[in-house]
JSON list of C-alpha atoms in Angstrom, two decimals:
[
{"chain": "A", "resi": 121, "resn": "UNK", "atom": "CA", "xyz": [99.39, 127.43, 80.96]},
{"chain": "A", "resi": 122, "resn": "UNK", "atom": "CA", "xyz": [101.78, 126.59, 83.79]},
{"chain": "A", "resi": 123, "resn": "UNK", "atom": "CA", "xyz": [102.96, 123.00, 84.14]},
{"chain": "A", "resi": 124, "resn": "UNK", "atom": "CA", "xyz": [103.82, 121.90, 87.65]},
{"chain": "A", "resi": 125, "resn": "UNK", "atom": "CA", "xyz": [106.51, 119.26, 87.74]},
{"chain": "A", "resi": 126, "resn": "UNK", "atom": "CA", "xyz": [107.08, 117.21, 90.85]},
{"chain": "A", "resi": 127, "resn": "UNK", "atom": "CA", "xyz": [110.49, 117.44, 92.45]},
{"chain": "A", "resi": 128, "resn": "UNK", "atom": "CA", "xyz": [112.80, 114.54, 91.56]},
{"chain": "A", "resi": 129, "resn": "UNK", "atom": "CA", "xyz": [114.94, 114.70, 94.72]},
{"chain": "A", "resi": 130, "resn": "UNK", "atom": "CA", "xyz": [112.85, 114.91, 97.87]},
{"chain": "A", "resi": 131, "resn": "UNK", "atom": "CA", "xyz": [113.27, 114.61, 101.61]},
{"chain": "A", "resi": 132, "resn": "UNK", "atom": "CA", "xyz": [111.07, 112.12, 103.41]},
{"chain": "A", "resi": 133, "resn": "UNK", "atom": "CA", "xyz": [110.90, 111.28, 107.07]},
{"chain": "A", "resi": 134, "resn": "UNK", "atom": "CA", "xyz": [109.25, 109.41, 109.88]},
{"chain": "A", "resi": 135, "resn": "UNK", "atom": "CA", "xyz": [109.13, 110.01, 113.62]},
{"chain": "A", "resi": 136, "resn": "UNK", "atom": "CA", "xyz": [109.65, 107.23, 116.14]},
{"chain": "A", "resi": 137, "resn": "UNK", "atom": "CA", "xyz": [108.65, 107.25, 119.80]},
{"chain": "A", "resi": 138, "resn": "UNK", "atom": "CA", "xyz": [109.91, 104.58, 122.17]},
{"chain": "A", "resi": 139, "resn": "UNK", "atom": "CA", "xyz": [106.94, 103.01, 123.95]},
{"chain": "A", "resi": 140, "resn": "UNK", "atom": "CA", "xyz": [109.02, 100.29, 125.62]},
{"chain": "A", "resi": 141, "resn": "UNK", "atom": "CA", "xyz": [112.31, 98.42, 125.20]},
{"chain": "A", "resi": 142, "resn": "UNK", "atom": "CA", "xyz": [110.83, 96.62, 122.17]},
{"chain": "A", "resi": 143, "resn": "UNK", "atom": "CA", "xyz": [107.91, 98.70, 120.91]},
{"chain": "A", "resi": 144, "resn": "UNK", "atom": "CA", "xyz": [108.16, 101.85, 118.81]},
{"chain": "A", "resi": 145, "resn": "UNK", "atom": "CA", "xyz": [105.31, 104.04, 117.60]},
{"chain": "A", "resi": 146, "resn": "UNK", "atom": "CA", "xyz": [106.22, 105.40, 114.19]},
{"chain": "A", "resi": 147, "resn": "UNK", "atom": "CA", "xyz": [104.43, 108.29, 112.54]},
{"chain": "A", "resi": 148, "resn": "UNK", "atom": "CA", "xyz": [104.52, 108.09, 108.74]},
{"chain": "A", "resi": 149, "resn": "UNK", "atom": "CA", "xyz": [102.70, 110.98, 107.05]},
{"chain": "A", "resi": 150, "resn": "UNK", "atom": "CA", "xyz": [99.30, 110.86, 108.79]},
{"chain": "A", "resi": 151, "resn": "UNK", "atom": "CA", "xyz": [99.61, 107.18, 109.71]},
{"chain": "A", "resi": 152, "resn": "UNK", "atom": "CA", "xyz": [100.56, 105.53, 112.99]},
{"chain": "A", "resi": 153, "resn": "UNK", "atom": "CA", "xyz": [102.51, 102.28, 112.78]},
{"chain": "A", "resi": 154, "resn": "UNK", "atom": "CA", "xyz": [103.62, 100.05, 115.64]},
{"chain": "A", "resi": 155, "resn": "UNK", "atom": "CA", "xyz": [106.89, 98.15, 115.27]},
{"chain": "A", "resi": 156, "resn": "UNK", "atom": "CA", "xyz": [107.41, 95.57, 117.98]},
{"chain": "A", "resi": 157, "resn": "UNK", "atom": "CA", "xyz": [109.05, 92.27, 118.78]},
{"chain": "A", "resi": 158, "resn": "UNK", "atom": "CA", "xyz": [107.19, 88.98, 119.24]},
{"chain": "A", "resi": 159, "resn": "UNK", "atom": "CA", "xyz": [106.49, 87.86, 122.79]},
{"chain": "A", "resi": 160, "resn": "UNK", "atom": "CA", "xyz": [109.23, 85.21, 122.66]},
{"chain": "A", "resi": 161, "resn": "UNK", "atom": "CA", "xyz": [111.76, 88.04, 122.25]},
{"chain": "A", "resi": 162, "resn": "UNK", "atom": "CA", "xyz": [110.30, 90.18, 125.04]},
{"chain": "A", "resi": 163, "resn": "UNK", "atom": "CA", "xyz": [107.87, 92.22, 122.96]},
{"chain": "A", "resi": 164, "resn": "UNK", "atom": "CA", "xyz": [104.10, 92.53, 122.98]},
{"chain": "A", "resi": 165, "resn": "UNK", "atom": "CA", "xyz": [103.62, 91.32, 119.38]},
{"chain": "A", "resi": 166, "resn": "UNK", "atom": "CA", "xyz": [101.60, 94.42, 118.44]},
{"chain": "A", "resi": 167, "resn": "UNK", "atom": "CA", "xyz": [103.33, 94.86, 115.09]},
{"chain": "A", "resi": 168, "resn": "UNK", "atom": "CA", "xyz": [106.07, 93.52, 112.87]},
{"chain": "A", "resi": 169, "resn": "UNK", "atom": "CA", "xyz": [109.64, 93.47, 114.17]},
{"chain": "A", "resi": 170, "resn": "UNK", "atom": "CA", "xyz": [112.16, 95.88, 112.58]},
{"chain": "A", "resi": 171, "resn": "UNK", "atom": "CA", "xyz": [113.64, 93.15, 110.34]},
{"chain": "A", "resi": 172, "resn": "UNK", "atom": "CA", "xyz": [110.16, 92.06, 109.28]},
{"chain": "A", "resi": 173, "resn": "UNK", "atom": "CA", "xyz": [109.40, 95.69, 108.45]},
{"chain": "A", "resi": 174, "resn": "UNK", "atom": "CA", "xyz": [112.37, 95.75, 106.06]},
{"chain": "A", "resi": 175, "resn": "UNK", "atom": "CA", "xyz": [111.14, 92.54, 104.40]},
{"chain": "A", "resi": 176, "resn": "UNK", "atom": "CA", "xyz": [107.63, 93.99, 104.15]},
{"chain": "A", "resi": 177, "resn": "UNK", "atom": "CA", "xyz": [109.08, 97.11, 102.51]},
{"chain": "A", "resi": 178, "resn": "UNK", "atom": "CA", "xyz": [110.90, 94.92, 99.99]},
{"chain": "A", "resi": 179, "resn": "UNK", "atom": "CA", "xyz": [107.70, 93.02, 99.13]},
{"chain": "A", "resi": 180, "resn": "UNK", "atom": "CA", "xyz": [105.71, 96.26, 98.86]},
{"chain": "A", "resi": 181, "resn": "UNK", "atom": "CA", "xyz": [108.34, 98.00, 96.73]},
{"chain": "A", "resi": 182, "resn": "UNK", "atom": "CA", "xyz": [108.61, 94.94, 94.47]},
{"chain": "A", "resi": 183, "resn": "UNK", "atom": "CA", "xyz": [104.85, 95.15, 94.03]},
{"chain": "A", "resi": 184, "resn": "UNK", "atom": "CA", "xyz": [104.71, 98.92, 93.39]},
{"chain": "A", "resi": 185, "resn": "UNK", "atom": "CA", "xyz": [107.71, 99.22, 91.09]},
{"chain": "A", "resi": 186, "resn": "UNK", "atom": "CA", "xyz": [106.84, 95.86, 89.50]},
{"chain": "A", "resi": 187, "resn": "UNK", "atom": "CA", "xyz": [103.49, 97.27, 88.43]},
{"chain": "A", "resi": 188, "resn": "UNK", "atom": "CA", "xyz": [105.15, 100.38, 87.01]},
{"chain": "A", "resi": 189, "resn": "UNK", "atom": "CA", "xyz": [107.63, 98.21, 85.08]},
{"chain": "A", "resi": 190, "resn": "UNK", "atom": "CA", "xyz": [104.78, 96.00, 83.88]},
{"chain": "A", "resi": 191, "resn": "UNK", "atom": "CA", "xyz": [102.91, 99.01, 82.55]},
{"chain": "A", "resi": 192, "resn": "UNK", "atom": "CA", "xyz": [106.04, 100.28, 80.77]},
{"chain": "A", "resi": 193, "resn": "UNK", "atom": "CA", "xyz": [106.61, 96.87, 79.15]},
{"chain": "A", "resi": 194, "resn": "UNK", "atom": "CA", "xyz": [102.93, 96.19, 78.38]},
{"chain": "A", "resi": 195, "resn": "UNK", "atom": "CA", "xyz": [102.68, 93.31, 80.83]},
{"chain": "A", "resi": 196, "resn": "UNK", "atom": "CA", "xyz": [99.19, 92.79, 82.20]},
{"chain": "A", "resi": 197, "resn": "UNK", "atom": "CA", "xyz": [99.35, 91.65, 85.79]},
{"chain": "A", "resi": 198, "resn": "UNK", "atom": "CA", "xyz": [96.37, 89.46, 86.59]},
{"chain": "A", "resi": 199, "resn": "UNK", "atom": "CA", "xyz": [97.86, 88.66, 89.99]},
{"chain": "A", "resi": 200, "resn": "UNK", "atom": "CA", "xyz": [101.24, 88.90, 91.69]},
{"chain": "A", "resi": 201, "resn": "UNK", "atom": "CA", "xyz": [102.11, 87.28, 95.02]},
{"chain": "A", "resi": 202, "resn": "UNK", "atom": "CA", "xyz": [105.48, 87.91, 96.64]},
{"chain": "A", "resi": 203, "resn": "UNK", "atom": "CA", "xyz": [107.05, 85.73, 99.34]},
{"chain": "A", "resi": 204, "resn": "UNK", "atom": "CA", "xyz": [110.22, 86.97, 101.02]},
{"chain": "A", "resi": 205, "resn": "UNK", "atom": "CA", "xyz": [112.53, 84.89, 103.23]},
{"chain": "A", "resi": 206, "resn": "UNK", "atom": "CA", "xyz": [115.76, 86.17, 104.79]},
{"chain": "A", "resi": 207, "resn": "UNK", "atom": "CA", "xyz": [118.79, 84.31, 106.11]},
{"chain": "A", "resi": 208, "resn": "UNK", "atom": "CA", "xyz": [119.50, 86.62, 109.04]},
{"chain": "A", "resi": 209, "resn": "UNK", "atom": "CA", "xyz": [122.69, 86.56, 111.12]},
{"chain": "A", "resi": 210, "resn": "UNK", "atom": "CA", "xyz": [121.29, 87.52, 114.51]},
{"chain": "A", "resi": 211, "resn": "UNK", "atom": "CA", "xyz": [124.68, 87.72, 116.22]},
{"chain": "A", "resi": 212, "resn": "UNK", "atom": "CA", "xyz": [124.79, 91.47, 115.62]},
{"chain": "A", "resi": 213, "resn": "UNK", "atom": "CA", "xyz": [121.27, 92.12, 116.91]},
{"chain": "A", "resi": 214, "resn": "UNK", "atom": "CA", "xyz": [122.10, 89.90, 119.91]},
{"chain": "A", "resi": 215, "resn": "UNK", "atom": "CA", "xyz": [125.27, 91.98, 120.47]},
{"chain": "A", "resi": 216, "resn": "UNK", "atom": "CA", "xyz": [127.51, 88.91, 120.28]},
{"chain": "A", "resi": 217, "resn": "UNK", "atom": "CA", "xyz": [129.53, 90.08, 117.28]},
{"chain": "A", "resi": 218, "resn": "UNK", "atom": "CA", "xyz": [129.57, 93.01, 114.90]},
{"chain": "A", "resi": 219, "resn": "UNK", "atom": "CA", "xyz": [128.13, 91.67, 111.64]},
{"chain": "A", "resi": 220, "resn": "UNK", "atom": "CA", "xyz": [128.85, 93.63, 108.45]},
{"chain": "A", "resi": 221, "resn": "UNK", "atom": "CA", "xyz": [126.06, 91.99, 106.41]},
{"chain": "A", "resi": 222, "resn": "UNK", "atom": "CA", "xyz": [123.30, 90.83, 108.76]},
{"chain": "A", "resi": 223, "resn": "UNK", "atom": "CA", "xyz": [121.05, 89.72, 105.89]},
{"chain": "A", "resi": 224, "resn": "UNK", "atom": "CA", "xyz": [123.17, 87.03, 104.27]},
{"chain": "A", "resi": 225, "resn": "UNK", "atom": "CA", "xyz": [120.59, 86.20, 101.63]},
{"chain": "A", "resi": 226, "resn": "UNK", "atom": "CA", "xyz": [117.05, 87.12, 100.74]},
{"chain": "A", "resi": 227, "resn": "UNK", "atom": "CA", "xyz": [115.01, 84.70, 98.65]},
{"chain": "A", "resi": 228, "resn": "UNK", "atom": "CA", "xyz": [111.98, 86.09, 96.88]},
{"chain": "A", "resi": 229, "resn": "UNK", "atom": "CA", "xyz": [109.41, 83.94, 95.15]},
{"chain": "A", "resi": 230, "resn": "UNK", "atom": "CA", "xyz": [107.20, 85.95, 92.84]},
{"chain": "A", "resi": 231, "resn": "UNK", "atom": "CA", "xyz": [104.11, 84.28, 91.42]},
{"chain": "A", "resi": 232, "resn": "UNK", "atom": "CA", "xyz": [102.96, 86.28, 88.42]},
{"chain": "A", "resi": 233, "resn": "UNK", "atom": "CA", "xyz": [99.85, 85.59, 86.39]},
{"chain": "A", "resi": 234, "resn": "UNK", "atom": "CA", "xyz": [99.80, 87.36, 83.02]},
{"chain": "A", "resi": 235, "resn": "UNK", "atom": "CA", "xyz": [99.00, 86.90, 79.36]},
{"chain": "A", "resi": 236, "resn": "UNK", "atom": "CA", "xyz": [102.17, 88.75, 78.31]},
{"chain": "A", "resi": 237, "resn": "UNK", "atom": "CA", "xyz": [104.85, 87.00, 76.23]},
{"chain": "A", "resi": 238, "resn": "UNK", "atom": "CA", "xyz": [108.18, 85.92, 77.73]},
{"chain": "A", "resi": 239, "resn": "UNK", "atom": "CA", "xyz": [110.18, 88.81, 76.26]},
{"chain": "A", "resi": 240, "resn": "UNK", "atom": "CA", "xyz": [107.88, 91.42, 77.83]},
{"chain": "A", "resi": 241, "resn": "UNK", "atom": "CA", "xyz": [108.03, 89.66, 81.22]},
{"chain": "A", "resi": 242, "resn": "UNK", "atom": "CA", "xyz": [111.84, 89.49, 80.99]},
{"chain": "A", "resi": 243, "resn": "UNK", "atom": "CA", "xyz": [111.98, 93.24, 80.24]},
{"chain": "A", "resi": 244, "resn": "UNK", "atom": "CA", "xyz": [109.73, 93.89, 83.24]},
{"chain": "A", "resi": 245, "resn": "UNK", "atom": "CA", "xyz": [111.98, 91.81, 85.50]},
{"chain": "A", "resi": 246, "resn": "UNK", "atom": "CA", "xyz": [115.10, 93.59, 84.21]},
{"chain": "A", "resi": 247, "resn": "UNK", "atom": "CA", "xyz": [113.56, 97.00, 84.84]},
{"chain": "A", "resi": 248, "resn": "UNK", "atom": "CA", "xyz": [112.43, 95.96, 88.32]},
{"chain": "A", "resi": 249, "resn": "UNK", "atom": "CA", "xyz": [116.03, 95.10, 89.26]},
{"chain": "A", "resi": 250, "resn": "UNK", "atom": "CA", "xyz": [117.14, 98.51, 87.98]},
{"chain": "A", "resi": 251, "resn": "UNK", "atom": "CA", "xyz": [114.45, 100.66, 89.58]},
{"chain": "A", "resi": 252, "resn": "UNK", "atom": "CA", "xyz": [113.24, 99.16, 92.89]},
{"chain": "A", "resi": 253, "resn": "UNK", "atom": "CA", "xyz": [114.89, 101.44, 95.49]},
{"chain": "A", "resi": 254, "resn": "UNK", "atom": "CA", "xyz": [114.45, 99.04, 98.41]},
{"chain": "A", "resi": 255, "resn": "UNK", "atom": "CA", "xyz": [116.04, 96.08, 96.62]},
{"chain": "A", "resi": 256, "resn": "UNK", "atom": "CA", "xyz": [118.87, 98.31, 95.37]},
{"chain": "A", "resi": 257, "resn": "UNK", "atom": "CA", "xyz": [119.53, 99.53, 98.90]},
{"chain": "A", "resi": 258, "resn": "UNK", "atom": "CA", "xyz": [119.60, 95.99, 100.28]},
{"chain": "A", "resi": 259, "resn": "UNK", "atom": "CA", "xyz": [121.81, 94.68, 97.45]},
{"chain": "A", "resi": 260, "resn": "UNK", "atom": "CA", "xyz": [124.26, 97.55, 97.82]},
{"chain": "A", "resi": 261, "resn": "UNK", "atom": "CA", "xyz": [124.55, 96.71, 101.52]},
{"chain": "A", "resi": 262, "resn": "UNK", "atom": "CA", "xyz": [126.01, 93.36, 100.47]},
{"chain": "A", "resi": 263, "resn": "UNK", "atom": "CA", "xyz": [122.96, 91.12, 100.64]},
{"chain": "A", "resi": 264, "resn": "UNK", "atom": "CA", "xyz": [122.40, 88.62, 97.86]},
{"chain": "A", "resi": 265, "resn": "UNK", "atom": "CA", "xyz": [118.79, 88.68, 96.67]},
{"chain": "A", "resi": 266, "resn": "UNK", "atom": "CA", "xyz": [117.68, 85.71, 94.62]},
{"chain": "A", "resi": 267, "resn": "UNK", "atom": "CA", "xyz": [114.39, 85.75, 92.78]},
{"chain": "A", "resi": 268, "resn": "UNK", "atom": "CA", "xyz": [112.36, 82.80, 91.63]},
{"chain": "A", "resi": 269, "resn": "UNK", "atom": "CA", "xyz": [109.69, 83.92, 89.19]},
{"chain": "A", "resi": 270, "resn": "UNK", "atom": "CA", "xyz": [106.84, 81.51, 88.65]},
{"chain": "A", "resi": 271, "resn": "UNK", "atom": "CA", "xyz": [104.93, 82.84, 85.67]},
{"chain": "A", "resi": 272, "resn": "UNK", "atom": "CA", "xyz": [101.60, 81.37, 84.72]},
{"chain": "A", "resi": 273, "resn": "UNK", "atom": "CA", "xyz": [99.49, 82.34, 81.78]},
{"chain": "A", "resi": 274, "resn": "UNK", "atom": "CA", "xyz": [95.76, 82.23, 81.43]},
{"chain": "A", "resi": 275, "resn": "UNK", "atom": "CA", "xyz": [94.13, 82.86, 78.08]},
{"chain": "A", "resi": 276, "resn": "UNK", "atom": "CA", "xyz": [92.18, 86.08, 77.69]},
{"chain": "A", "resi": 277, "resn": "UNK", "atom": "CA", "xyz": [88.49, 85.72, 78.58]},
{"chain": "A", "resi": 278, "resn": "UNK", "atom": "CA", "xyz": [86.47, 85.00, 75.46]},
{"chain": "A", "resi": 279, "resn": "UNK", "atom": "CA", "xyz": [89.57, 83.99, 73.46]}
]
């Protein structure tokens, strides 16, 4: 029997096509995504702005890797909601000044509902910080990410 193992180092890519000064059509696998600016910044508001796309990727990666870490640490996730807010220095994007760290701070609030004990949740949170590639990338760029975890517990049904 032959075991097929997935590659651990892979190349991934997207293709972007300029549709206007603010709107980009991005092809991701077999998906089409529009990234655009809001109308107040000269866009057509047909999709999230580039910075919003980064924040969305952080929320999505926190969700995906968070679930993997939860499974590893035997944390049942009944629900998980993730709010992400950035303190963004727009001077670079506005071409006023080169800004080394445009995202000064990102604040994430993660509402987790589980029946798992505190130690399992803490292990999950620790693993998430170690393994979420998007948060690691942002942190290594110099951005401080603060997380507020609001954990609620509901007794098992029938308990």
